[in-house]
Short mmCIF file of C-alpha atoms in Angstrom, two decimals:
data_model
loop_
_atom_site.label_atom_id
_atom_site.label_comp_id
_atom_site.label_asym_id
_atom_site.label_seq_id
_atom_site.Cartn_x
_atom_site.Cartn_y
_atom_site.Cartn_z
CA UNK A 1 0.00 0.00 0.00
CA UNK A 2 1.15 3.53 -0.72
CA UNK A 3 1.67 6.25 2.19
CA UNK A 4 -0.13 8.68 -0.46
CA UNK A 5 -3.01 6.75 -0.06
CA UNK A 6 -3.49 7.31 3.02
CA UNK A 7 -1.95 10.90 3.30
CA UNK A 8 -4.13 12.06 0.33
CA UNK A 9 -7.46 10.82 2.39
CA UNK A 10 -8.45 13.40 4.18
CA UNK A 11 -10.48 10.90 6.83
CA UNK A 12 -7.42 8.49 6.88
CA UNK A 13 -5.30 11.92 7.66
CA UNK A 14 -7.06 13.06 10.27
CA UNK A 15 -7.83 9.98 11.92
CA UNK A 16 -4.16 9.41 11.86
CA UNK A 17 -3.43 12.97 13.26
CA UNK A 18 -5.80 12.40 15.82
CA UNK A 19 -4.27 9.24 17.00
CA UNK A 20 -0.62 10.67 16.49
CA UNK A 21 -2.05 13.77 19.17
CA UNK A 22 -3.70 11.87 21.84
CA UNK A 23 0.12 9.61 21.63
CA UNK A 24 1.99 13.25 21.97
CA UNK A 25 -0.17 14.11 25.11
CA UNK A 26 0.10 10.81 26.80
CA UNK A 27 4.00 10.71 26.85
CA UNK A 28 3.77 14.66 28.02
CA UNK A 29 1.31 13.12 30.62
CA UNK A 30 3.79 10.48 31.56
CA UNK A 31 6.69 12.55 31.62
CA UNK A 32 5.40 14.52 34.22
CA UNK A 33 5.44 12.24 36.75
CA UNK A 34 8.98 10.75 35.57
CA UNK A 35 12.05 11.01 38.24
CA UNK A 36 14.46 9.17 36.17
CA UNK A 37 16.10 10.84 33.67
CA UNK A 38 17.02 8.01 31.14
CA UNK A 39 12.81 7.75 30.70
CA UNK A 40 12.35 11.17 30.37
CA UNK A 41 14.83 10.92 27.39
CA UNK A 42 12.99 8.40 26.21
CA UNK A 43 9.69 9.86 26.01
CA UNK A 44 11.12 13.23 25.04
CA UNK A 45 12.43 10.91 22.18
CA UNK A 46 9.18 8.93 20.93
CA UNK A 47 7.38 12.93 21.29
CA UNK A 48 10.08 13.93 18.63
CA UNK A 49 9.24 10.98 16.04
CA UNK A 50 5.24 11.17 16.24
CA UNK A 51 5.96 14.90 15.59
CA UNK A 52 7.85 13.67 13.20
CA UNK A 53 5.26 11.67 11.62
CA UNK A 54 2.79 14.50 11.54
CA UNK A 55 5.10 16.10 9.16
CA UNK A 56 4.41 12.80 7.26
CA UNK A 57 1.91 14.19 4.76
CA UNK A 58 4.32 17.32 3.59
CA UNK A 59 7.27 14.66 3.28
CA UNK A 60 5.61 12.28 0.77
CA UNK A 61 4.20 14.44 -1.30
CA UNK A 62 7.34 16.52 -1.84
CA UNK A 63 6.28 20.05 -0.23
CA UNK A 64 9.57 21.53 2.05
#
């Protein structure tokens, strides 16, 4: 299956960007309670890729 297929469908999209958003705020939920530092990285980390994979859309279909 192609990623344009499901970046170029708007419902797919947003479904996706809704999922990829309620992920972002869990880990910022999580990390809040977090003492060590080496999973604070790590969900710092994972926050930086699904951010990254909101930028998904402009990626495939060639837009800087």
């Amino acid at each position: 299956m192609s990623l344009k297929l499901i970046v170029n469908n708007k419902e797919a999209w947003d479904a996706m960007l809704e999922e990829l958003e309620s992920c972002i705020q869990s880990h910022y939920r999580s990390m809040a309670s977090q003492t060590n530092t080496d999973a604070l990285f790590r969900h710092q980390g994972a926050i930086h890729e699904l951010g990254r994979l909101k930028m998904l859309r402009e990626k495939v279909n060639g837009k800087p």
